[in-house]
Coordinates of C-alpha atoms in Angstrom, one line a residue:
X1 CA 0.0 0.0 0.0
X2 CA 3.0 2.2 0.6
X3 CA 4.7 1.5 -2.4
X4 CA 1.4 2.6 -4.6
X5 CA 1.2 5.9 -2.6
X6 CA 4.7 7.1 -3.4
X7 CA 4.5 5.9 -6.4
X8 CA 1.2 8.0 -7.1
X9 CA 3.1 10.8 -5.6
X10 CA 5.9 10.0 -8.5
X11 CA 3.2 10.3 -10.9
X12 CA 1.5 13.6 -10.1
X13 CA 4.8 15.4 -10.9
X14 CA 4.9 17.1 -14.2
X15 CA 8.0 17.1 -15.8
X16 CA 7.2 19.1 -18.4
X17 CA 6.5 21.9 -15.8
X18 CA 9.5 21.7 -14.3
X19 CA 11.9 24.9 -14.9
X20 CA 15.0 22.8 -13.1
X21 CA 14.1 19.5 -15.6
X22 CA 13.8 21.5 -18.8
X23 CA 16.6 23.6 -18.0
X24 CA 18.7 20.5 -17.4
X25 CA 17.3 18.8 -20.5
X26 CA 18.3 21.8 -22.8
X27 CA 21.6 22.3 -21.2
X28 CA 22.4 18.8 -21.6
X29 CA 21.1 18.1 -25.7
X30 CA 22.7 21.3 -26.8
X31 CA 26.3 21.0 -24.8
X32 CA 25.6 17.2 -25.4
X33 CA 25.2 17.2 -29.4
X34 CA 28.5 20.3 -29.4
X35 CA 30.6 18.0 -27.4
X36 CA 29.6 14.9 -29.3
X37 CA 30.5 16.8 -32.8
X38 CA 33.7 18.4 -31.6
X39 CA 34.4 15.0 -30.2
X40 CA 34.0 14.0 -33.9
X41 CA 36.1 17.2 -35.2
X42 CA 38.9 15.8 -32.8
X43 CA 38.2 12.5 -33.5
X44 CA 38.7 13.0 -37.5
X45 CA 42.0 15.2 -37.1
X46 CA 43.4 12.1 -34.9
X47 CA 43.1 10.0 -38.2
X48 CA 44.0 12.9 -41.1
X49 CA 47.2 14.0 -39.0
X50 CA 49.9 12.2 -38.1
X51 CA 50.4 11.7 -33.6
X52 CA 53.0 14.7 -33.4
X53 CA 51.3 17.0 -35.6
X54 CA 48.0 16.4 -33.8
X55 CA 50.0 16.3 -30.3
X56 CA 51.3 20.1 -31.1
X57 CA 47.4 21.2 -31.5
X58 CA 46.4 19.7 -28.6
X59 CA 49.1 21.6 -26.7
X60 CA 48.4 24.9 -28.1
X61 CA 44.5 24.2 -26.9
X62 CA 45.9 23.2 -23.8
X63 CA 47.3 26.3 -23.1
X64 CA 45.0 28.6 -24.1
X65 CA 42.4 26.3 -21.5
X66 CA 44.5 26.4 -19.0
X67 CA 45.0 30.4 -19.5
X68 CA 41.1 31.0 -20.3
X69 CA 40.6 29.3 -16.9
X70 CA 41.7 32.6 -15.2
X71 CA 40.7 34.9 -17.8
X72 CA 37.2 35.2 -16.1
X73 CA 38.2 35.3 -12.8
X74 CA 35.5 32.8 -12.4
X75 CA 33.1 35.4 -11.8
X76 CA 30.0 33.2 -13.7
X77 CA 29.0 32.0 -10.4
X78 CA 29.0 35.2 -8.6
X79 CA 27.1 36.6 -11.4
X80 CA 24.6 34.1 -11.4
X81 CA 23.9 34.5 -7.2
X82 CA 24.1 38.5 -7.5
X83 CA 22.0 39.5 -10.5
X84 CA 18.8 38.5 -8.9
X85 CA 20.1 41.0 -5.7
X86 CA 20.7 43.7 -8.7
X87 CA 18.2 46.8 -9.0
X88 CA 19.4 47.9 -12.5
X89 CA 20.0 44.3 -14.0
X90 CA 21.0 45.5 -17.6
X91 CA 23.3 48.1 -16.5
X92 CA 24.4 45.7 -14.1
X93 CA 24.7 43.1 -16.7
X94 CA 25.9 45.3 -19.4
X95 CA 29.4 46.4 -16.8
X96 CA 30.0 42.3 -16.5
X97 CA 30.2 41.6 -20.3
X98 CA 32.5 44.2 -20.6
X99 CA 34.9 43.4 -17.7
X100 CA 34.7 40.0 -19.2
X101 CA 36.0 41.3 -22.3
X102 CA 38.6 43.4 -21.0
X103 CA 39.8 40.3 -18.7
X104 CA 40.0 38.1 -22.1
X105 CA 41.9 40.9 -23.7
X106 CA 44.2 41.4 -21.1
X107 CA 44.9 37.1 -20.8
X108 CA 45.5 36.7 -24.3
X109 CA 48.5 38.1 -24.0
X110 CA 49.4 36.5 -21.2
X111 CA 49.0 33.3 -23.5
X112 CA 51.3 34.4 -25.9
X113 CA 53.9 35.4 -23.1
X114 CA 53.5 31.4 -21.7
X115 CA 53.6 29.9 -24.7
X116 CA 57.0 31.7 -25.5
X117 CA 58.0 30.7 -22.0
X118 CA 57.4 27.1 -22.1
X119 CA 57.9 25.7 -26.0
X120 CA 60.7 26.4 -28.2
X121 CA 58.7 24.6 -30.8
X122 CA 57.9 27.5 -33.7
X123 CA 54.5 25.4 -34.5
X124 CA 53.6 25.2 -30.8
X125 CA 53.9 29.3 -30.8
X126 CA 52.5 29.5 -33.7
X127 CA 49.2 27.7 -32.9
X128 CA 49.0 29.4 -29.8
X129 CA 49.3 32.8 -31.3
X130 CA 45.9 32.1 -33.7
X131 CA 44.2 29.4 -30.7
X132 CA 44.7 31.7 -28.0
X133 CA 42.3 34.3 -29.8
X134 CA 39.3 32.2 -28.2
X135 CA 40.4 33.4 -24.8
X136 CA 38.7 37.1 -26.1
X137 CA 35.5 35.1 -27.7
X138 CA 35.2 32.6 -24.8
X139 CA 34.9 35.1 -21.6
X140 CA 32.4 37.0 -23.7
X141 CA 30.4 34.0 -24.8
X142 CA 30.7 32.6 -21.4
X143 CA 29.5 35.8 -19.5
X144 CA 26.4 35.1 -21.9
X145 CA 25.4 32.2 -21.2
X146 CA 25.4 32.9 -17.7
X147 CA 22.9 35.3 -18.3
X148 CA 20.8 32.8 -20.4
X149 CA 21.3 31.1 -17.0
X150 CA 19.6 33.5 -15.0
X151 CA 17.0 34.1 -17.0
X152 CA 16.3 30.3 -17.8
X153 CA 16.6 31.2 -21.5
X154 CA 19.0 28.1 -21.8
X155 CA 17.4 27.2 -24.9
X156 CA 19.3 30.2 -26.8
X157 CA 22.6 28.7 -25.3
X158 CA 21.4 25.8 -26.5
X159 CA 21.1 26.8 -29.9
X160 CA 24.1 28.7 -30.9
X161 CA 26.8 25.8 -29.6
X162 CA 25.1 23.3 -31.6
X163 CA 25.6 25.6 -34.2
X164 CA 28.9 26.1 -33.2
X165 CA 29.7 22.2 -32.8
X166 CA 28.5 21.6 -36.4
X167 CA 30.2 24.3 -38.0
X168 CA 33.8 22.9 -36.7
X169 CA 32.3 19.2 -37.4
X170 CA 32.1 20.5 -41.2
X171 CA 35.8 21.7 -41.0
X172 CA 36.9 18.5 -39.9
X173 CA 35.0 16.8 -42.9
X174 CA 36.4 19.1 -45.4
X175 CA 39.7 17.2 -44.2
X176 CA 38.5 14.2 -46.1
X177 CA 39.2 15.8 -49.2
X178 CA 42.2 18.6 -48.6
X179 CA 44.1 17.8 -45.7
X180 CA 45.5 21.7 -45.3
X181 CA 48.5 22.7 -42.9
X182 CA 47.5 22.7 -39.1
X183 CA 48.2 26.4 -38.5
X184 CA 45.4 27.2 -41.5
X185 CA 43.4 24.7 -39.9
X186 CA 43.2 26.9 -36.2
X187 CA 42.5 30.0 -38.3
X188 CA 39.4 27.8 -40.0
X189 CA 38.7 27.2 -36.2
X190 CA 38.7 30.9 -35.1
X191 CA 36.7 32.5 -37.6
X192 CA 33.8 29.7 -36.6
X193 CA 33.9 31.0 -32.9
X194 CA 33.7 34.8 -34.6
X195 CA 30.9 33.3 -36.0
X196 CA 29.3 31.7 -32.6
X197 CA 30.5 35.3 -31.0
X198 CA 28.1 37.2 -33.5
X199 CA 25.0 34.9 -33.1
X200 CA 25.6 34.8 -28.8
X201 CA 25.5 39.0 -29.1
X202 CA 22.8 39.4 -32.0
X203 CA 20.2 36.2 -30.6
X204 CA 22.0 35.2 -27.3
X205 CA 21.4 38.3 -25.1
X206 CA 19.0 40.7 -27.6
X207 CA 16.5 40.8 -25.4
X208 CA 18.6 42.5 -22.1
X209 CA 21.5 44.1 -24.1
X210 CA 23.4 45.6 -26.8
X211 CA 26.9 46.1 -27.5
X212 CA 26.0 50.0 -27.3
X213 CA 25.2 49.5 -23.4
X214 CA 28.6 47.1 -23.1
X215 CA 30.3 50.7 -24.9
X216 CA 28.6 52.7 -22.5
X217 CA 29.1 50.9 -19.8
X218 CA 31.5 52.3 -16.9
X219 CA 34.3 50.1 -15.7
X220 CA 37.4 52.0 -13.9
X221 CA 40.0 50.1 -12.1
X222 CA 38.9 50.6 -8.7
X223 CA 35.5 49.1 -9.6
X224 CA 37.8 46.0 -11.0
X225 CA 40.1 45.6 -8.3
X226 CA 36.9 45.9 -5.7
X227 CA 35.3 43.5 -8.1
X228 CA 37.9 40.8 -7.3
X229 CA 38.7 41.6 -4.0
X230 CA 35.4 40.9 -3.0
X231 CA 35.3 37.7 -4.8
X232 CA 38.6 36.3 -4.8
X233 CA 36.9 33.1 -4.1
X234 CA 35.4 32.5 -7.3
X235 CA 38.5 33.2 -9.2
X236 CA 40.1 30.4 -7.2
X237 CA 37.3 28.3 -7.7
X238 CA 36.9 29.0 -11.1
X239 CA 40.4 28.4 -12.4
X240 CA 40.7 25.4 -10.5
X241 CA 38.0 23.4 -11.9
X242 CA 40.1 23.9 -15.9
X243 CA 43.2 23.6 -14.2
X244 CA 42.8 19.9 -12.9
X245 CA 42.4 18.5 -16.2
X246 CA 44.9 20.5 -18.2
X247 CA 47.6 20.9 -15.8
X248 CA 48.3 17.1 -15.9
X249 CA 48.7 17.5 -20.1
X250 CA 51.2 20.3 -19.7
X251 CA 53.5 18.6 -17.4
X252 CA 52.9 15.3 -19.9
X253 CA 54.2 17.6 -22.6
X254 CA 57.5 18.5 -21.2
X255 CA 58.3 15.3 -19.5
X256 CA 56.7 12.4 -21.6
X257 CA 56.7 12.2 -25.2
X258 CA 54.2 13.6 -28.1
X259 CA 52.7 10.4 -28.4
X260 CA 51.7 10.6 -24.8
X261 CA 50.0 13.3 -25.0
X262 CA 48.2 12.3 -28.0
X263 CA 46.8 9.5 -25.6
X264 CA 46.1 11.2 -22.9
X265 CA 43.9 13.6 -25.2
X266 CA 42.3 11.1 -26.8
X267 CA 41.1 9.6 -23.6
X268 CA 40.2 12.5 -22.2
X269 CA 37.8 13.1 -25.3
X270 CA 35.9 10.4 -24.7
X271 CA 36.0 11.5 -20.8
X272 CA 34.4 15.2 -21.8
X273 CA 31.6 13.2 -23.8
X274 CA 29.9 11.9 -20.7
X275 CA 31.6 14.4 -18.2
X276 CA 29.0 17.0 -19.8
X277 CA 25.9 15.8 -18.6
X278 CA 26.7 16.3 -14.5
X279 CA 28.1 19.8 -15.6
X280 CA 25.1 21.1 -17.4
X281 CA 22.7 19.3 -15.1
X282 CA 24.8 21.2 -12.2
X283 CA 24.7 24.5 -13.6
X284 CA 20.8 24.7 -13.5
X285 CA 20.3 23.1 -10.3
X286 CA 22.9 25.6 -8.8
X287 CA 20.2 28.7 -8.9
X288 CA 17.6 26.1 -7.2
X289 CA 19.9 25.4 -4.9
X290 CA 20.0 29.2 -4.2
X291 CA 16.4 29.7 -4.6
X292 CA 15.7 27.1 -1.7
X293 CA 18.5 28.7 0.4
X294 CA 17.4 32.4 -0.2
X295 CA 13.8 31.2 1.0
X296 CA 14.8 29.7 4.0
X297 CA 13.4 25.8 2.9
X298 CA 16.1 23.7 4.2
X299 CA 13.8 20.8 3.8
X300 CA 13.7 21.3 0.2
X301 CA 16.9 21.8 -0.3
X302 CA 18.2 19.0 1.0
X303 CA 15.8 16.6 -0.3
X304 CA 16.9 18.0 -4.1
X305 CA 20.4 17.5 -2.5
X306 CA 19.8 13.9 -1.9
X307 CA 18.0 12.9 -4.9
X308 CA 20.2 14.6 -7.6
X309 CA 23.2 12.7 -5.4
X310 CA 21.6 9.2 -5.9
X311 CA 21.0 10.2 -10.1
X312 CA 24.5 11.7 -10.2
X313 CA 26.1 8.2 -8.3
X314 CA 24.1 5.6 -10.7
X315 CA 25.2 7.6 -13.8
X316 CA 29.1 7.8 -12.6
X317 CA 28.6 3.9 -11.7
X318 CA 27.5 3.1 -15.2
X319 CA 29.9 5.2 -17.1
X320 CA 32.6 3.7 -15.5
X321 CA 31.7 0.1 -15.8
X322 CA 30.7 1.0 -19.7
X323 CA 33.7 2.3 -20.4
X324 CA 36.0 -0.5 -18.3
X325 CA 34.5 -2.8 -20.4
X326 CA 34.3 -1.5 -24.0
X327 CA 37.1 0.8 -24.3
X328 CA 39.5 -1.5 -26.0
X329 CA 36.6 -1.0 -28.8
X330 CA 35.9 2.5 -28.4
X331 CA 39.0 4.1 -28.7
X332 CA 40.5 2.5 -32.3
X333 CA 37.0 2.9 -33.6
X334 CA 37.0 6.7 -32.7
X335 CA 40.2 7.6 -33.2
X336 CA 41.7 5.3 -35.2
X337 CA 44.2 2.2 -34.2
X338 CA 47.1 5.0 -33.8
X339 CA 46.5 5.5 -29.8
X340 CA 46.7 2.3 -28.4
X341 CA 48.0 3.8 -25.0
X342 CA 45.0 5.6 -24.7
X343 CA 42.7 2.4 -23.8
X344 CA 44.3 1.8 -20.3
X345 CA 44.8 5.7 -19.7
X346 CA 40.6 5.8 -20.7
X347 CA 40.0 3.4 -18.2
X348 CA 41.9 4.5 -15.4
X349 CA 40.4 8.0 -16.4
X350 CA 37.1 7.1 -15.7
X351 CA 37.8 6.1 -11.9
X352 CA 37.3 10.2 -11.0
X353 CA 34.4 10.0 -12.5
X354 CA 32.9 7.9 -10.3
X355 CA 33.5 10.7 -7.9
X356 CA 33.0 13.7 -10.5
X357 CA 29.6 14.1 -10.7
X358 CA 28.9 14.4 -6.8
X359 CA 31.9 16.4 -6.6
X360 CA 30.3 18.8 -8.5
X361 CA 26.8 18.8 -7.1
X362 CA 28.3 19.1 -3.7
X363 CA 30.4 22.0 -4.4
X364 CA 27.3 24.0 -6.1
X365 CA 25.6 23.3 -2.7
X366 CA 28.0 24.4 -0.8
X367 CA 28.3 27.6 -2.7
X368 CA 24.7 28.0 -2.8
X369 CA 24.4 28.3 1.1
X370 CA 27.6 31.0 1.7
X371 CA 30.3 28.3 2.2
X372 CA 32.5 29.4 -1.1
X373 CA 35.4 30.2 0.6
X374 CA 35.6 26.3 2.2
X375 CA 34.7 25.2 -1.2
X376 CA 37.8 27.5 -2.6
X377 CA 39.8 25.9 0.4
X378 CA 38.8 22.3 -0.8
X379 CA 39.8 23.2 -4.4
X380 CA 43.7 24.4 -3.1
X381 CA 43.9 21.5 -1.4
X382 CA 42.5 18.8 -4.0
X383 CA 44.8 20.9 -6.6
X384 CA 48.3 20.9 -4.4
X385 CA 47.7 17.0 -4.3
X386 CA 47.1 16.7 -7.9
X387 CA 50.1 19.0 -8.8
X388 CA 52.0 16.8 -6.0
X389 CA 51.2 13.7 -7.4
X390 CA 52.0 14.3 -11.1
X391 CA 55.2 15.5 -10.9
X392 CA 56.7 12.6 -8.3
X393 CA 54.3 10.0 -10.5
X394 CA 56.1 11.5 -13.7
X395 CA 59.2 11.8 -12.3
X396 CA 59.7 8.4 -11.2
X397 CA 57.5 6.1 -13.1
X398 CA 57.5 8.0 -16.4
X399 CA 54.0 7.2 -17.6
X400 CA 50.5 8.3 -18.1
X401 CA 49.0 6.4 -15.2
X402 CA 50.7 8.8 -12.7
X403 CA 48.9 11.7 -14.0
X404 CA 45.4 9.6 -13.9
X405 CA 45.9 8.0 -10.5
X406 CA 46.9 11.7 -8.5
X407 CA 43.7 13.2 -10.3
X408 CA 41.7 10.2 -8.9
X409 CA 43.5 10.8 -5.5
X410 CA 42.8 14.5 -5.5
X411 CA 39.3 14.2 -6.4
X412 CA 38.6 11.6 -3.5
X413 CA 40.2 14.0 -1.0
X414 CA 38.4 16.7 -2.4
X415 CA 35.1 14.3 -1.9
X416 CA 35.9 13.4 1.5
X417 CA 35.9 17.4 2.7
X418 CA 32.9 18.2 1.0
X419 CA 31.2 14.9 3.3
X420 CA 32.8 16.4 6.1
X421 CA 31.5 19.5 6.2
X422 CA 27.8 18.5 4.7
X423 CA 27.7 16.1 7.0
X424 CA 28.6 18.5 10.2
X425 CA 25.5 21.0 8.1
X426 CA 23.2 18.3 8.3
X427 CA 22.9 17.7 4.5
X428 CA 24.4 14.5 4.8
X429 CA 25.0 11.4 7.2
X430 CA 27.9 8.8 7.7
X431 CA 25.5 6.2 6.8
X432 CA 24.6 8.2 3.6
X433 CA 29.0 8.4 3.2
X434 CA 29.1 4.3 3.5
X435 CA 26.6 3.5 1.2
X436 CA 28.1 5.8 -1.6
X437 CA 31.7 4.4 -1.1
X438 CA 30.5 0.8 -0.6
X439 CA 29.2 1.4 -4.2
X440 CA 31.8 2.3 -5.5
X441 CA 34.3 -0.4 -4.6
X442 CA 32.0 -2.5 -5.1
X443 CA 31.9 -1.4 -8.9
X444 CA 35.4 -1.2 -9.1
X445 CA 36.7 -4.8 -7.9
X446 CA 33.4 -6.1 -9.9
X447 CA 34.8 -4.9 -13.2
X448 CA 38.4 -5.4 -12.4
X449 CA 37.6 -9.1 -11.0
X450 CA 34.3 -9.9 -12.6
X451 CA 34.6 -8.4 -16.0
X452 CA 37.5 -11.1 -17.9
X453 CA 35.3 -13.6 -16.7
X454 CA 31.9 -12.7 -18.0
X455 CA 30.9 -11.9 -21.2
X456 CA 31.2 -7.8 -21.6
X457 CA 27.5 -7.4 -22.8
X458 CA 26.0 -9.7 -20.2
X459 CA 28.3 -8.1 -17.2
X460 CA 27.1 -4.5 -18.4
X461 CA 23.3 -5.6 -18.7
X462 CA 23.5 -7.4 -15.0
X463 CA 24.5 -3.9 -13.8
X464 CA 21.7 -1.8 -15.3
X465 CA 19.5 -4.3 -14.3
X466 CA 21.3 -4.5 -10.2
X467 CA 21.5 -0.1 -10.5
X468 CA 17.7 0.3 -11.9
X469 CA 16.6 -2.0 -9.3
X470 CA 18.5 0.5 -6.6
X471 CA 17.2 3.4 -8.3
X472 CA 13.4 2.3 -8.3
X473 CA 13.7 1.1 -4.8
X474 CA 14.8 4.8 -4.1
X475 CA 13.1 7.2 -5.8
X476 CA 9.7 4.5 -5.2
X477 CA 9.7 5.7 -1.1
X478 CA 11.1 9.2 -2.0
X479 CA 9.3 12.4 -3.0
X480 CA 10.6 14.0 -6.2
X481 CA 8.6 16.5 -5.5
X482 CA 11.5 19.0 -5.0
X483 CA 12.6 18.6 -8.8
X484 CA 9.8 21.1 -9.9
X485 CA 11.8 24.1 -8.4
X486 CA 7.8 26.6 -9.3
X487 CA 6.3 26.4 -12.8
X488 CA 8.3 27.5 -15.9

């Protein structure tokens, strides 16, 4: 009798009126079908250049990333909590696109100074010279789209980057019948993410500015420097989260070969694929989470808490025992059989993402109630480790595993601080820890001991079966009520 009340309960909630779910669902499609075409882009250059070439543009779009990750000042988030505080929203809106701009301005050339520092390679420089250019496009395009944010207008995001992914799939497609020089390759690149710029600043944001407000707009440096003083923590945050991942490639650059790092990009293409979904899904749950805080529903907010974690932990559990299992397939078909490093790096990848997705929705919570500067704290310390961790891992064992295994390391300390302090808020309990890390080794010893022994197909299909049992038996005796977040 229980069972068919909650799951009546289940049943009266509208999906299709839910601002968080359609949010989600658009955030996810549109960043889904981009990532799955520039996954494609990447995946056809691995097979029309040879490993060094392709190595050399990887690098350059490494360190443009790992520059870009500072060039905001991670001020999306602080955007997002403060606009709805803002009396004058466009004015207010109008002065963060064009500090944005100024701030990508300013970190392209400190691209050009890095990439002069680290690489004597004339190709490296080169491609950095014309890659870097996205630094100016991305902090404006980014400062966008967290104003579609905001305003839930998600489905204009949405829009433009498939755009955006199609246009460089096509470039990649015109490599099947001119394979051109890589440097006139990243100018083809560039002049599609003009493109995206134009149709982010003429359909993205028409409705709440123009670039004659941005003109107009007033920014002196005291309003800057106040600016970041004030928010120090989201710069910290905000560089950090790019850092993790391309950090690892530089230092792969200098100490391993080109081939590696060929690898380790390849696998982590496949790893961006399905690391998209808890991103997007996080980035519109984040302004619930505020909304819930700001209204002073605790209850609420911790049952959205809870029931995102248990989605986000049965998606990580899959991904990884999907790709465990099918990666020696998955990579040559991708990418060619060039990479055949890349298989074990893929798979020992995919053990942070097992902790990724909570990671993520744990440090949006955490931000959401005030606690940014722990969550900053948490990020130094998870980064140290990683940084740690490479360079002994490199220095001694000289292979791509160190870098995979301190990232995994990093990201389960980082995990373990987030439980800490949820748990001492009363968002989480040691029971709820147990379960979540029982699940985990449990997945991992299953596919490592289990998987030569059983047929890949039938081991995969036992799991979904095992993990949609746990799911139902969940979400059956819980109220998903909290997923509605008001009408749209």
């Amino acid at each position: 009798m229980m069972m068919k009340l909650n799951l009546s309960r289940i049943k009266k909630f509208d999906y299709r009126q839910s601002t968080l779910v359609k949010n989600s669902i658009w955030g996810i499609l549109a960043n889904g079908l981009q990532i799955l075409f520039v996954f494609l882009f990447f995946s056809i250059l691995a097979r029309r250049y040879s490993a060094p070439v392709f190595a050399q543009f990887l690098i350059s779009t490494t360190v443009y990333q790992l520059i870009a990750a500072f060039s905001s000042m991670g001020l999306g988030q602080w955007f997002i909590r403060q606009y709805v505080t803002e009396d004058d929203q466009p004015g207010f809106t109008a002065k963060f696109l064009k500090t944005q701009l100024g701030l990508g301005i300013a970190f392209y050339l400190v691209n050009i100074v890095v990439a002069y520092m680290l690489y004597d390679d004339d190709q490296i420089r080169n491609l950095c010279l014309i890659l870097g250019t996205n630094i100016i496009f991305d902090n404006f395009i980014n400062a966008i789209k967290s104003l579609n944010v905001v305003q839930n207008e998600q489905r204009k995001t949405a829009s433009i980057l498939v755009i955006d992914g199609f246009l460089r799939l096509l470039i990649g497609v015109a490599l099947f019948i001119y394979v051109v020089p890589i440097t006139q390759l990243a100018v083809a690149v560039i002049v599609v993410r003009l493109l995206t710029l134009g149709l982010f600043i003429k359909v993205g944001s028409s409705d709440t500015i123009t670039l004659r407000a941005i003109g107009l707009a007033k920014i002196n440096y005291a309003d800057l420097k106040g600016l970041i003083v004030k928010n120090w923590q989201f710069i910290v945050i905000g560089s950090i989260s790019i850092i993790y991942w391309k950090i690892g490639n530089i230092l792969i650059s200098k100490i391993l070969t080109l081939q590696s790092v060929a690898n380790y990009e390849v696998a982590f293409r496949i790893f961006s694929v399905l690391q998209i979904m808890p991103v997007i899904a996080s980035t519109t749950i984040y302004p619930q989470f505020i909304k819930f805080y700001n209204e002073g529903n605790l209850t609420k907010l911790n049952k959205l808490y809870k029931n995102v974690f248990v989605g986000y932990t049965i998606f990580a559990l899959a991904s990884y025992t999907f790709i465990y299992l099918f990666s020696d397939f998955i990579i040559p078909t991708a990418f060619g059989s060039g990479y055949p490093g890349a298989i074990e790096c893929l798979q020992q990848m995919f053990l942070t993402f097992l902790i990724l997705p909570t990671v993520l929705l744990q440090a949006n919570l955490l931000v959401a109630i005030g606690l940014e500067k722990l969550d900053m704290w948490f990020n130094v310390v998870s980064l140290l480790i990683n940084i740690v961790g490479c360079l002994a891992g490199l220095y001694f064992f000289k292979s791509l595993a160190a870098v995979n295994y301190s990232v995994f390391a990093s990201f389960l300390i980082f995990h373990l601080l987030q439980d800490f302090s949820l748990i001492k808020k009363q968002f989480m309990t040691l029971k709820h820890c147990i379960i979540f890390y029982t699940a985990i080794s449990i997945t991992i010893l299953g596919c490592i001991k289990l998987a030569p022994l059983i047929n890949p197909y039938a081991f995969f299909m036992g799991f979904l079966v095992i993990a949609g049992m746990a799911a139902f038996a969940f979400f059956a005796n819980k109220s998903v009520d909290t997923l509605s977040g008001g009408k749209a």
